[in-house]
Structure formats: C-alpha cells, structure tokens
Coordinates of C-alpha atoms and ligand atoms in Angstrom, one line a residue:
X1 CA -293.1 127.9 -64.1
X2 CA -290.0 127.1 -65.9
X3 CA -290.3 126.5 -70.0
X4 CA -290.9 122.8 -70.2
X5 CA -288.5 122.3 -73.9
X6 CA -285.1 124.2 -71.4
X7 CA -282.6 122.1 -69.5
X8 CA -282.0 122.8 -66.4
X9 CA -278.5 123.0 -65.6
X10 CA -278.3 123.5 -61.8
X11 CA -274.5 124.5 -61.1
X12 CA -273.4 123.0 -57.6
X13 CA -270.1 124.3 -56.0
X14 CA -268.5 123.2 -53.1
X15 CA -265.4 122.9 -51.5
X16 CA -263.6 119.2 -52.1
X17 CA -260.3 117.8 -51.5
X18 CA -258.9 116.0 -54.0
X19 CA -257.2 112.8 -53.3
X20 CA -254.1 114.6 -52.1
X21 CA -251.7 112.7 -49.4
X22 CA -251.2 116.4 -47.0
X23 CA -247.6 114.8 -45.0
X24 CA -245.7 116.8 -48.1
X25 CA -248.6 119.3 -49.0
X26 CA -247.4 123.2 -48.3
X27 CA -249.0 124.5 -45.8
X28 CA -248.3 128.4 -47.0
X29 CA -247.1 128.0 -50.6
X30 CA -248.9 127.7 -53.5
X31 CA -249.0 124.1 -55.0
X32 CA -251.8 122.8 -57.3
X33 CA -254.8 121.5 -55.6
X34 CA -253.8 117.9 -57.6
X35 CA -251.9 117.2 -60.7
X36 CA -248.4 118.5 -62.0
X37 CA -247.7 122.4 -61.4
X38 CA -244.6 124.2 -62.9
X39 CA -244.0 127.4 -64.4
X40 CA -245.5 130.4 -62.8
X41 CA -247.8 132.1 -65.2
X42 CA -249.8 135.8 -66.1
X43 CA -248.7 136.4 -62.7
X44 CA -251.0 140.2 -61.9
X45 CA -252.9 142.0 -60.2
X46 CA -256.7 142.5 -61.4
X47 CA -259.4 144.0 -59.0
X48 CA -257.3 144.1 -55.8
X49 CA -256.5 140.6 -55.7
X50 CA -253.0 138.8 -56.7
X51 CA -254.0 136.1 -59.6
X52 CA -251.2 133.6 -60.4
X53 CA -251.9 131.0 -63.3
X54 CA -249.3 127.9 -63.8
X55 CA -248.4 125.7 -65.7
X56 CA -251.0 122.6 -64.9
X57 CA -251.2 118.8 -65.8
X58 CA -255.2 118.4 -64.3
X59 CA -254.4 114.5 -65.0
X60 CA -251.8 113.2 -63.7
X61 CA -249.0 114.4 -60.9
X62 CA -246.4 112.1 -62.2
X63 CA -246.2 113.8 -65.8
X64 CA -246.1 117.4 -67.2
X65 CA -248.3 116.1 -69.3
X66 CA -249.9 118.6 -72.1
X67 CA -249.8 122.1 -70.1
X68 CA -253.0 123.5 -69.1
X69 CA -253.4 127.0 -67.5
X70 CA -254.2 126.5 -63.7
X71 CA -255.5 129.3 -61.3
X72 CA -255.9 131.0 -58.3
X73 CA -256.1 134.5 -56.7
X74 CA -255.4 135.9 -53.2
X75 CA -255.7 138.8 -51.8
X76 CA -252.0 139.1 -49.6
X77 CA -250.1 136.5 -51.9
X78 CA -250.3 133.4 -49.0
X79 CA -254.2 132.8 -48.9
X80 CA -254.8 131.4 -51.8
X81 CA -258.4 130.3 -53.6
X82 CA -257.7 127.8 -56.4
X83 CA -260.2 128.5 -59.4
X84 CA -261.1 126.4 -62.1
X85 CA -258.6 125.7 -64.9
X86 CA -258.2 128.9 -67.0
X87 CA -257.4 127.5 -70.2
X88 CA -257.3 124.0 -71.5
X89 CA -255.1 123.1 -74.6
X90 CA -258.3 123.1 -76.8
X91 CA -257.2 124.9 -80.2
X92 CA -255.0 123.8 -83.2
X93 CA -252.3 126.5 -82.3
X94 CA -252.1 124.8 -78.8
X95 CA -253.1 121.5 -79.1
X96 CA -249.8 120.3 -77.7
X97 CA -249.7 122.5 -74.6
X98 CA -251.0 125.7 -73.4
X99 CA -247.6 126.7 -73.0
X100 CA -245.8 129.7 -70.1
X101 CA -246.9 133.2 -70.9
X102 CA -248.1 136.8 -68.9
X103 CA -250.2 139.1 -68.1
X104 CA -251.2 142.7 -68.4
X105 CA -253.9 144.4 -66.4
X106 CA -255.7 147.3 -69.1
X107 CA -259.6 148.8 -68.8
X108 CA -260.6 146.3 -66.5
X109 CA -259.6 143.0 -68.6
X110 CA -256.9 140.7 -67.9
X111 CA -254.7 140.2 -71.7
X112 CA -252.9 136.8 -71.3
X113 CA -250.6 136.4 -73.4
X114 CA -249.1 132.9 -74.0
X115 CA -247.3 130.1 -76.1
X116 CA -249.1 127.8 -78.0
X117 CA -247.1 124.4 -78.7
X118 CA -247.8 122.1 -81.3
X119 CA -246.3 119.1 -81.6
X120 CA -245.1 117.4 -84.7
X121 CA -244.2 113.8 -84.1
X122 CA -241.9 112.4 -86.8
X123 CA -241.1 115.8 -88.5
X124 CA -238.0 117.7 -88.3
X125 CA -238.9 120.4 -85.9
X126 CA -240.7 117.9 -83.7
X127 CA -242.5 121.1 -82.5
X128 CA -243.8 125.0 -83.5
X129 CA -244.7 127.6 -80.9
X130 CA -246.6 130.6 -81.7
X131 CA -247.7 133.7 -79.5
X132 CA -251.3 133.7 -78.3
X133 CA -253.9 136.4 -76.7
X134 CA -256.8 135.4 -74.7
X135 CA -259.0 137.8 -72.1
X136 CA -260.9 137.7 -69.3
X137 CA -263.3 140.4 -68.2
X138 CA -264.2 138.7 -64.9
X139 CA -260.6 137.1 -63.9
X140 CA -262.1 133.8 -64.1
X141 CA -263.7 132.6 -67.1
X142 CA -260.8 133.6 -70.1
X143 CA -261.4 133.8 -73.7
X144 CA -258.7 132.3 -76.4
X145 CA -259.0 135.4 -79.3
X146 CA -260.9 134.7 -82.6
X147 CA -257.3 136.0 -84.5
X148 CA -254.9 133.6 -83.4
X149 CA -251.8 133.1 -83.0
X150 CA -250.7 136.9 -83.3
X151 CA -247.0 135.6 -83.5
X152 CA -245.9 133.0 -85.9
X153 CA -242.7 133.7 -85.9
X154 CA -241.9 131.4 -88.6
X155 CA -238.0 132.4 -88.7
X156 CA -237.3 131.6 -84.9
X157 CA -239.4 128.1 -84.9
X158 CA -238.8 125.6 -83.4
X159 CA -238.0 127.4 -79.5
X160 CA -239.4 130.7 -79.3
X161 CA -242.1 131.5 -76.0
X162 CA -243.1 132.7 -72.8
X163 CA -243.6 135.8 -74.0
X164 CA -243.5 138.7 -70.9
X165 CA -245.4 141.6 -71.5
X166 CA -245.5 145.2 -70.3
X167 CA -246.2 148.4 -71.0
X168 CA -244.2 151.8 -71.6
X169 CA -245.4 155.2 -72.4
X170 CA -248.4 154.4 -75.3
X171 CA -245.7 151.4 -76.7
X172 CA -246.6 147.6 -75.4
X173 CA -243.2 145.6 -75.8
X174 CA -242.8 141.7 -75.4
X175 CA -239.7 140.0 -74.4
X176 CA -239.4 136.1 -76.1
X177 CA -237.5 133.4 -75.3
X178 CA -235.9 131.4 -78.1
X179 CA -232.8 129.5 -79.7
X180 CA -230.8 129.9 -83.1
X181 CA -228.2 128.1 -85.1
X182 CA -225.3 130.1 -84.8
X183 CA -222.9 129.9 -87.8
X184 CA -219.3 130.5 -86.0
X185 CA -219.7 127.4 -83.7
X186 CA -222.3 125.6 -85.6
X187 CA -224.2 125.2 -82.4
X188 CA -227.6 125.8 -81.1
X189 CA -227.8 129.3 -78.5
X190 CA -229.8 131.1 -76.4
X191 CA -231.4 134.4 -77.0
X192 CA -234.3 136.6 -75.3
X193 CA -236.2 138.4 -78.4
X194 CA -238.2 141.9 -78.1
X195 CA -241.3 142.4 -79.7
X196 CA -243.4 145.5 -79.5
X197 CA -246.9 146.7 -80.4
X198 CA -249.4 149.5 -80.7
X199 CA -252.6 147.6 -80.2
X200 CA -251.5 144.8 -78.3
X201 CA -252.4 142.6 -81.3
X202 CA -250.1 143.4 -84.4
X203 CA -246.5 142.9 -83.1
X204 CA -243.6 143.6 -84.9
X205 CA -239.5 142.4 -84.0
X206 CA -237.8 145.5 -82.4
X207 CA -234.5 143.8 -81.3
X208 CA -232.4 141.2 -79.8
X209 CA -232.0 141.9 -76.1
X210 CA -229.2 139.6 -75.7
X211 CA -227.7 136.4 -76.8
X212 CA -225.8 133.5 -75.2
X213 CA -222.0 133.5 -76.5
X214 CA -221.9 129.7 -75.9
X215 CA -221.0 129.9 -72.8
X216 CA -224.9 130.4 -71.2
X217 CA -226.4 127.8 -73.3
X218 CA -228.6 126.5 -75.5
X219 CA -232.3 128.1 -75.0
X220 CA -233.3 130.8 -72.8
X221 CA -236.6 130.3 -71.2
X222 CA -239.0 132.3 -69.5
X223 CA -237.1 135.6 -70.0
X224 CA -238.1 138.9 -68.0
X225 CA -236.8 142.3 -68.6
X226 CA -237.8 145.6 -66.2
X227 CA -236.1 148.6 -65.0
X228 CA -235.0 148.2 -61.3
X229 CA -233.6 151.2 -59.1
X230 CA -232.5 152.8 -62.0
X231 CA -230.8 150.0 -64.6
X232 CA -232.5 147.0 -66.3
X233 CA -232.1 143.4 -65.6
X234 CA -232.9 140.9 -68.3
X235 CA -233.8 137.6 -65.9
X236 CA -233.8 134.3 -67.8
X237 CA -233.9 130.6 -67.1
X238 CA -231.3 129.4 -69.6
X239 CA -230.9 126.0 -70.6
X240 CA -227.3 124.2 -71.2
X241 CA -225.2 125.8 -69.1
X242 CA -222.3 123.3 -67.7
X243 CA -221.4 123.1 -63.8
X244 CA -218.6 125.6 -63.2
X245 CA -217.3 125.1 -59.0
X246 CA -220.2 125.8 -56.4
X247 CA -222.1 126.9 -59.5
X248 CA -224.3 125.7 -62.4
X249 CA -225.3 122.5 -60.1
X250 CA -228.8 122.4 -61.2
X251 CA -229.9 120.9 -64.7
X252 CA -231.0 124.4 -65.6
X253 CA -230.7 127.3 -63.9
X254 CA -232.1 130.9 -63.7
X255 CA -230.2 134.3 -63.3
X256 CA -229.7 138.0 -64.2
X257 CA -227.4 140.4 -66.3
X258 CA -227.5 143.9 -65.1
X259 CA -227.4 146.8 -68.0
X260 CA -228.7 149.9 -69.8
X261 CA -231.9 150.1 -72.1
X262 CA -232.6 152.4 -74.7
X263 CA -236.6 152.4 -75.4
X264 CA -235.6 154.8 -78.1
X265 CA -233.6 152.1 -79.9
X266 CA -234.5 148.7 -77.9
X267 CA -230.9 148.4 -77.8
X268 CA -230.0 146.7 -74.0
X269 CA -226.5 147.3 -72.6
X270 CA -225.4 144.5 -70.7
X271 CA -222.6 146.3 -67.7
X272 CA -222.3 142.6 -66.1
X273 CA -222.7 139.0 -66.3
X274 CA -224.7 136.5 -65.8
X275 CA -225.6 135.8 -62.2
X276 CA -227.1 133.0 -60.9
X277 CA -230.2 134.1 -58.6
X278 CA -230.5 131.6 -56.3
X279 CA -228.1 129.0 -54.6
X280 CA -231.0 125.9 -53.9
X281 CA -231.7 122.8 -55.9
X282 CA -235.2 124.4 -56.7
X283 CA -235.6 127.6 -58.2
X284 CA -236.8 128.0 -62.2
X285 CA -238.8 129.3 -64.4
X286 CA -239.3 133.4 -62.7
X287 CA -241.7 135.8 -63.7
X288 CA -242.3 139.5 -62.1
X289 CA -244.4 142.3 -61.5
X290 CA -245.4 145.3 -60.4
X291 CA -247.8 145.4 -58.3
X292 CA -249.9 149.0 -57.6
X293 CA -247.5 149.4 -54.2
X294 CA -244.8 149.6 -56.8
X295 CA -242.9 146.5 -55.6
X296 CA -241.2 144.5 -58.3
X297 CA -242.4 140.7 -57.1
X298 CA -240.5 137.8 -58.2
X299 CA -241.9 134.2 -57.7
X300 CA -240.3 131.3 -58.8
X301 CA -241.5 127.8 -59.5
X302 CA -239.6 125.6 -56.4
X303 CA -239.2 122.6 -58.3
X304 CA -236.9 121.7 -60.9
X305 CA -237.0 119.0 -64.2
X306 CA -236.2 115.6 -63.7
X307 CA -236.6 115.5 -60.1
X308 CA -239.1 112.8 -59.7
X309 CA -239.5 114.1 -56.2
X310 CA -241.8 111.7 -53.9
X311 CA -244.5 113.8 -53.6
X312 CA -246.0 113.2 -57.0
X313 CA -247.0 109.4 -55.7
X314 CA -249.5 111.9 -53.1
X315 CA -251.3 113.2 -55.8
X316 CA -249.4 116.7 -56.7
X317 CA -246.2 117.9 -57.9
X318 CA -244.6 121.2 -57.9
X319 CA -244.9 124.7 -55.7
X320 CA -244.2 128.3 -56.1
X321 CA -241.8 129.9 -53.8
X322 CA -242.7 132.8 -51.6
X323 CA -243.4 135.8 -53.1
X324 CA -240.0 137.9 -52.7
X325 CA -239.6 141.8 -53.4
X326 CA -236.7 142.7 -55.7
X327 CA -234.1 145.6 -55.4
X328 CA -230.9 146.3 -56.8
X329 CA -227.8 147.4 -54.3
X330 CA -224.8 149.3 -55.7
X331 CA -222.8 146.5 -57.4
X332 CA -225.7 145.3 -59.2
X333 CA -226.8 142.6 -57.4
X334 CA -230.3 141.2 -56.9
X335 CA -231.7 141.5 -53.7
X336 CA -234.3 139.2 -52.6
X337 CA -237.0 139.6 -49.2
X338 CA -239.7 138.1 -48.7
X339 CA -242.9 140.0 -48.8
X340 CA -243.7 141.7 -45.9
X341 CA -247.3 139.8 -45.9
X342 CA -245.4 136.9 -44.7
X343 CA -245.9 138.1 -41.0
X344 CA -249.5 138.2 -41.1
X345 CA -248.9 134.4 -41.1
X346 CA -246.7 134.0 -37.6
X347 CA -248.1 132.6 -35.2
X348 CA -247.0 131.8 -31.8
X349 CA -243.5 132.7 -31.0
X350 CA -241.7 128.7 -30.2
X351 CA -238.9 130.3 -28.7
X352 CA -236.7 133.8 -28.9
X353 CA -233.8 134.0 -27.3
X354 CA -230.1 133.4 -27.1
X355 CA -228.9 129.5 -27.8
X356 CA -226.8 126.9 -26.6
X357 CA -224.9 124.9 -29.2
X358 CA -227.0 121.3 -29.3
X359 CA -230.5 123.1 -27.9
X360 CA -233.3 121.9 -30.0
X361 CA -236.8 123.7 -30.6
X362 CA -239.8 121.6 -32.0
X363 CA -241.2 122.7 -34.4
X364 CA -245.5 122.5 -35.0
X365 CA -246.7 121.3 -38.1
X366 CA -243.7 121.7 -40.3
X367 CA -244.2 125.4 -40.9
X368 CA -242.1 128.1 -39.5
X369 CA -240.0 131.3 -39.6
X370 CA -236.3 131.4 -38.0
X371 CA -234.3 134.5 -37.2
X372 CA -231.0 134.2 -36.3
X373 CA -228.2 136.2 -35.7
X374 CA -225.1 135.3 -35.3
X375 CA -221.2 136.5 -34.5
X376 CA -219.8 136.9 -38.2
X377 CA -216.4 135.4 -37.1
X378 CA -217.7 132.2 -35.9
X379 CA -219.0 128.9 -38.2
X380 CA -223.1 128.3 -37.9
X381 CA -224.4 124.8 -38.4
X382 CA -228.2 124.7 -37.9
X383 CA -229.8 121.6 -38.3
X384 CA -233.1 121.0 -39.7
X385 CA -234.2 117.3 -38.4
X386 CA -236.9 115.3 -39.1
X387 CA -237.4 111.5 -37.9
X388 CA -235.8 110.4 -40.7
X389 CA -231.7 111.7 -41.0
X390 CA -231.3 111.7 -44.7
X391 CA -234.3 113.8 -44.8
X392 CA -233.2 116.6 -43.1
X393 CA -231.3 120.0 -43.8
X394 CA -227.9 121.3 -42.7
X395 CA -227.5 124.7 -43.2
X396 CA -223.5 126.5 -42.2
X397 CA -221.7 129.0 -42.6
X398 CA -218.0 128.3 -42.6
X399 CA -215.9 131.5 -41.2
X400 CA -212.2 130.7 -42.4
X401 CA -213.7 129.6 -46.1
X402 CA -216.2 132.3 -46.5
X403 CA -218.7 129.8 -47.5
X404 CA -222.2 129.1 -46.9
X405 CA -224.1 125.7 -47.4
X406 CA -227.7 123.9 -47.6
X407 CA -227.0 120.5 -47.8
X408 CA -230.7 118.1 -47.8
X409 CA -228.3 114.6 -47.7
X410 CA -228.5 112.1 -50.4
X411 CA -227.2 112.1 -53.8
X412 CA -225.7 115.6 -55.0
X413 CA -227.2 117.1 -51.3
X414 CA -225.1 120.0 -51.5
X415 CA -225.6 123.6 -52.7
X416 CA -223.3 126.7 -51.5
X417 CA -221.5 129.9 -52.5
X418 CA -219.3 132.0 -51.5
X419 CA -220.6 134.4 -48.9
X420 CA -219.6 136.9 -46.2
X421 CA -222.4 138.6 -43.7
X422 CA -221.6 142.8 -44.4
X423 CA -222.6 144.1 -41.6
X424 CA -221.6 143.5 -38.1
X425 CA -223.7 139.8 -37.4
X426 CA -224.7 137.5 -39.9
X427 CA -228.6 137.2 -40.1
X428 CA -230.2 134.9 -41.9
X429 CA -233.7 133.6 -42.0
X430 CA -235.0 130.8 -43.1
X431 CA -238.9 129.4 -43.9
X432 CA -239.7 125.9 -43.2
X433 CA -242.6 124.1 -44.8
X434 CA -243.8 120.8 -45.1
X435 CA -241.8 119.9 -48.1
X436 CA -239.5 122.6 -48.8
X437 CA -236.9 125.4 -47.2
X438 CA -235.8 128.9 -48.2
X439 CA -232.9 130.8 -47.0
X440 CA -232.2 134.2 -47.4
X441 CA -229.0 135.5 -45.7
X442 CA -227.9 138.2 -44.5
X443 CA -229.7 141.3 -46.4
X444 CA -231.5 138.7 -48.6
X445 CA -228.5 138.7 -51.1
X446 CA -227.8 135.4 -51.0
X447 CA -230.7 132.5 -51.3
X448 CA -231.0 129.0 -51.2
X449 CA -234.5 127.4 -52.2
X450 CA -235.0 123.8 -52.1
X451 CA -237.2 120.8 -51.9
X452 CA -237.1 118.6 -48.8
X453 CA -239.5 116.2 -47.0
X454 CA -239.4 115.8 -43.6
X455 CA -241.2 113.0 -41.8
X456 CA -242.7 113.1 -38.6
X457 CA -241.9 116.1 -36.1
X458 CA -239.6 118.5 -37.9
X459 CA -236.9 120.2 -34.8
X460 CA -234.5 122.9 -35.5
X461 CA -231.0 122.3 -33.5
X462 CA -228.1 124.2 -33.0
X463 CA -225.0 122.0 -34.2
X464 CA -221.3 122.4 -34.2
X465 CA -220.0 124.3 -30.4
X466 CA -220.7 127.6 -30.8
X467 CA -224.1 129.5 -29.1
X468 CA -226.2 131.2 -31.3
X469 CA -226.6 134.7 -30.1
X470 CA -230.1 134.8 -31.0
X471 CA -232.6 132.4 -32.9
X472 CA -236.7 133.5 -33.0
X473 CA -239.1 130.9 -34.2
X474 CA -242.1 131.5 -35.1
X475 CA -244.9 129.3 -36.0
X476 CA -246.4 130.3 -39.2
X477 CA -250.4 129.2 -39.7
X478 CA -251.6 127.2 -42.9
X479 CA -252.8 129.7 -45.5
X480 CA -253.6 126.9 -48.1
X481 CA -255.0 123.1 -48.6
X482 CA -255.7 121.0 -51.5
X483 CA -259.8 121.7 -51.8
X484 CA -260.7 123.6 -54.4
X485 CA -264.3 124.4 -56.0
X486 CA -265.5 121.7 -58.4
X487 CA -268.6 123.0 -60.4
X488 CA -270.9 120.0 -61.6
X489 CA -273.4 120.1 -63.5
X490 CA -276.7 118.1 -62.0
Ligands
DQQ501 N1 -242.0 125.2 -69.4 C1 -243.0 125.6 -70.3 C2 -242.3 126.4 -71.4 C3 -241.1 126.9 -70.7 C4 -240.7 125.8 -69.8 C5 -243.8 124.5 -70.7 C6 -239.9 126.2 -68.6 O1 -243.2 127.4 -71.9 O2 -240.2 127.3 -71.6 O3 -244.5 123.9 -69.6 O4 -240.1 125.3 -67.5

C-alpha cells in the first residue's frame, strides 16, 4: 500500500516526433530534434558512448533565442539518441544564455565547463560572461556548481568564453576566447586566453596564446588548442575578418595557425598563419577531442549566422557536420577524413564503375557517399540535381586554373580555392544529405561544407565532356530522426 499523504509522480517516456517537416531533416547528421541548434558543445566521451551537447533554442527554430545546453549520445558518432536538455539558462550568472563551453571526462564524472551570459540592456557593456562548472555523474542529469562562476574575469568583460578544457600531466589548462581594446589602432581585437588550474576550480591567467594584429579581427570565438603529430594548432572561429580573393567569403569564419608550445612557460609559437579550414558556406564554431582510440575529432556546426535558411519554417535549424579525424602533413596543413564509422552506414552500392560525361545516377532518399576518381589533367563538373535547378550543387575542378568550386546557385553561390590533386588522380568524395553536402578532396586537404536543399529526387550527373574514370555511390541508411524521449509527469 502506497502512503496515502505522497504524490505519485508516475514518469512516462516515449518516443515522439516533434512537429518537424523531415523533406530538409538530416538523415545521418546530427540536428536538434526541434528548435534552433548551433555551436557544438562538451563534445566527450563518458562510458563508451560519444555525448555531444549544443547550443539549443527548445522554443523556437527561427531564433537563437537564450542558449540552452541540448544533448545526445551515440555510440559510433552517426546513431544518435537525443536526451533531455542538459542545462537550461536558470541561474543569475546565466540568465541570458547558457553560453558554448567543454568537457572533460575525470573519475567517472563529466566537468562541463561553460559560459554564462548575462545581459545588461541599456548599460555600457550590454553584456558580462563568466566561466561556469557544472557535473554529471550519470551523463544525463548535470548539476550547475554551488561556487559559481569560477571565472569572473572582470578585466576581459565584455567578450571572453567558450572556454576549452584539457588536461596535461597533474596541470588542467583552459583556452578562452575574448576581445580587447588595443591602444596602437584604437580598435577592438581578437585574442584566445589560457587559463590553468590545479583543482579544476581555482583558475588562474597563465598567458596569452595569441592575438589578432588587426588583420584577423575583432573576437575570436570558440578557440581550441591541442598538440597534433608533433606541433600545436590553436583553431579559432574569429570574427571580423574582411573577404580577401576566394577567401574570407563567409560572415565569420574558422581556421588554424600551426606553432610551438611551451607548457613550461605557456608561451605558443606561432610558425604560420592563419588558415582557413574549410572552403563551404557552412562551417563554424569547431570543438575537438580525443577520443580513447587517440583520434583527434573535429566537428563543426554546418550552419552559419544570418542565414535564415528555409528549414527553420520546418521546425529546426542548424546541424553538426560529420565527425572528421584530424592530422597534420608536412607543411602544416590540416587534414580532414571522415570517421571511419561512416561506412557502417553504406548501404547498397547505386552504381560503381567508369562514367560517361552526361550519365546520371538517382540517388535514394537524399543520402549518399560518392567516390570518384578522376584524370588530374582534365576539368570535373559533377552535378548535384534536384527537381528544382537553383537548388542544386555544381562541384569542378578546373585543370588550366588549378581551381576547385562548390557552387549551390543563388545569391553569393560560389565557394572555391586553389587546389591541385598530389598524387597521380584526383579523388574526391563527397556526402550527400537531405539538406547539406560535404566535400573532401583529394587526401581530405581541401573541404567544402555547405547547406543545400534539394527537392524531390536528388541525381548525381556527370557534366562538362569528359568520362569519369570511376564514380561509386553508395546509399548511406538514416542513422537519425526528430523523435526524441519526452518525460511527463502524470
Ligand atoms: N555562440 C555562442 C557563443 C559563441 C558563439 C552563443 C559562436 O558562446 O561565442 O550561442 O557561434
């Protein structure tokens, strides 16, 4: 007999679709069951299972809103389980957003380590961002910590978050994102900051990684910073850079500089520039790790500000990119591939074989995998079609210029670089899915991501006059939908 003076709460879950329109819903990435979805977030691995939190509006897909944390785990980074929303912006230090942060996996917790945001309307700054801890002992329900914030950081207000965390020998350090006045130009600059600690609570400033020299704008956001094959790359989504040629063509972008770190001194050594990581409209925002197979795994939010792309009138916005292993080659550059769990998701093989210039192969529910190789001294023009032309993709390769190009149609359509295959064909491969396409060409050292959205049957052709010496497709099976569990209480 239950005790007559308790309420019963009788928790109900079950699976639910929210009311998501699916024509422009991934059928492999990882979008937000409904609602807005940007940044990547705490991005780990706890108990043998990938967890990747976000940056989540839960009330609305046509506004960012105030950020919440979303959620979801999978086991091989494609089949993912949304979870309920791991933290809500429900505390005076983050009242106006539960801002981009990290994780670190330690004694079977998860530390999540975040920015709060507090907007001040009418007060000069209009906003203050301070470093916050929370936990979670069961990677699901997470736990905002009594002491908070553990960063004020009342010298770098207003802009100074995402903190990325990590671990080195007994020393936890803690790379920052933020902007400062600088004196010479009288301008506003971007700068990653690095923090370290012994407890992973009392942090103290160690140094300035590196700082924008006016020429790579005005805030850096979401900065990374891990030792790759040897050297260090500080990634970092800076703000304010101006269109230069083929590059800079997005309103912000993300890239790299390559360089030497001292953990002795936290001085970083910068030995290149800043690169630009990937070619496509839709690529921001990147956060790493390591996972326990020691592959560093970049995943980017594919979506960029100000887009206003169509799919928010279906109920969701915004999509990670595939999951893509990192290495560095000899001149320093970035390599991307996808993860090799990608081909656990083929499915049957639409055609493999050598092509005619104008053959066309249909594709089956807008997700797939192309290989193709190709003679390096010829021009490639693949077509991507769907039943509407200006929704549609043309990828080439132009011989004589040296140039490859993703152009979606429509206003500023075209993305490209400069790019020559380095070994003996040009390879590329390319992932279709129902509202987006990523290239990676030849070695992966060139990449394009970007939105699109296809309606109606989606059909690869072969344009220009040249054959394609070989072109596999495969069909690759949905991994993901918008149901999610919805616990109610009855
Ligand atoms: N988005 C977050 C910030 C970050 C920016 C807020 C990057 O923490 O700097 O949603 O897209």
């Amino acid at each position: 007999m239950l005790p007559t003076k308790v309420f019963i709460f009788i928790l109900i879950c079950y699976r639910a679709t929210a009311d998501v329109n699916d024509r422009y819903y991934p059928r492999y990435h990882l979008a937000p069951p409904y609602g807005w979805m940007n940044d990547p977030n705490g991005f780990s691995e706890y108990r043998n299972e990938y967890h990747l939190f976000y940056q989540f509006n839960p009330n609305s897909s046509l506004v960012p809103g105030i950020a919440h944390w979303g959620h979801a785990k999978s086991k091989d980074l494609f089949r993912w389980e949304h979870l309920p929303i791991a933290m809500y912006p429900d505390q005076w230090y983050d009242k106006g957003g539960v801002f981009s942060g990290s994780a670190i996996v330690e004694n079977d917790k998860l530390y999540l380590y975040y920015t709060g945001n507090v907007n001040n309307p009418d007060q000069y700054p209009d906003h203050q961002q301070h470093q916050v801890l929370a936990i979670s002992t069961n990677g699901i329900n997470v736990t905002k910590q009594v002491i908070n914030p553990i960063i004020n950081g009342t010298e770098y207000q207003p802009d100074f978050r995402d903190p990325k965390v990590w671990k080195y020998g007994k020393t936890y350090y803690m790379v920052l994102g933020n902007s400062f006045h600088d004196n010479d130009t009288n301008s506003t600059l971007g700068r990653a900051l690095l923090y370290t600690s012994k407890d992973k609570t009392q942090w103290n400033f160690a140094s300035i990684l590196d700082e924008s020299d006016g020429s790579l704008g005005y805030m850096w956001e979401c900065p990374d910073f891990f030792e790759l094959d040897g050297r260090f790359v500080l990634l970092f989504s800076p703000q304010g850079i101006q269109p230069s040629g083929y590059k800079y063509r997005n309103l912000y972008q993300t890239g790299y500089i390559v360089g030497n770190f001292d953990y002795k001194t936290n001085m970083f050594t910068p030995i290149t520039e800043f690169v630009e990581l990937d070619h496509g409209h839709d690529f921001y925002a990147t956060q790493t790790i390591l996972d326990k197979a020691k592959r560093r795994i970049l995943i980017a939010w594919m979506d960029m500000w100000d887009q206003n792309y169509v799919e928010a009138e279906d109920g969701f916005t915004g999509q990670m990119t595939m999951p893509r292993v990192l290495s560095l080659d000899k001149n320093n550059r970035l390599i991307q591939r996808p993860v090799k769990e990608i081909a656990s998701l083929r499915g049957r093989t639409r055609f493999s074989g050598r092509a005619r210039a104008g053959a066309v192969i249909r594709l089956r529910d807008k997700a797939a995998e192309i290989h193709i190789k190709s003679s390096p001294n010829n021009d490639l023009d693949i077509l991507i079609e769907s039943s509407n032309a200006s929704n549609s993709v043309l990828i080439s390769y132009n011989y004589q210029r040296g140039l490859v190009t993703l152009n979606r149609g429509g206003k500023d359509g075209v993305r490209r670089t400069k790019w020559r295959p380095e070994s003996d064909k040009l390879h590329l491969k390319a992932y279709i899915d129902a509202s987006s396409i990523e290239l990676f060409f030849g070695n992966g050292e060139v990449t394009f991501s970007s939105r699109f959205f296809p309606t109606g049957a989606v059909k690869v052709r072969i344009g220009g006059s040249n054959d394609v010496e070989s072109i596999t497709v495969f069909d690759l099976q949905r991994t993901i939908d918008a149901s999610y569990e919805i616990e109610s209480e009855d």
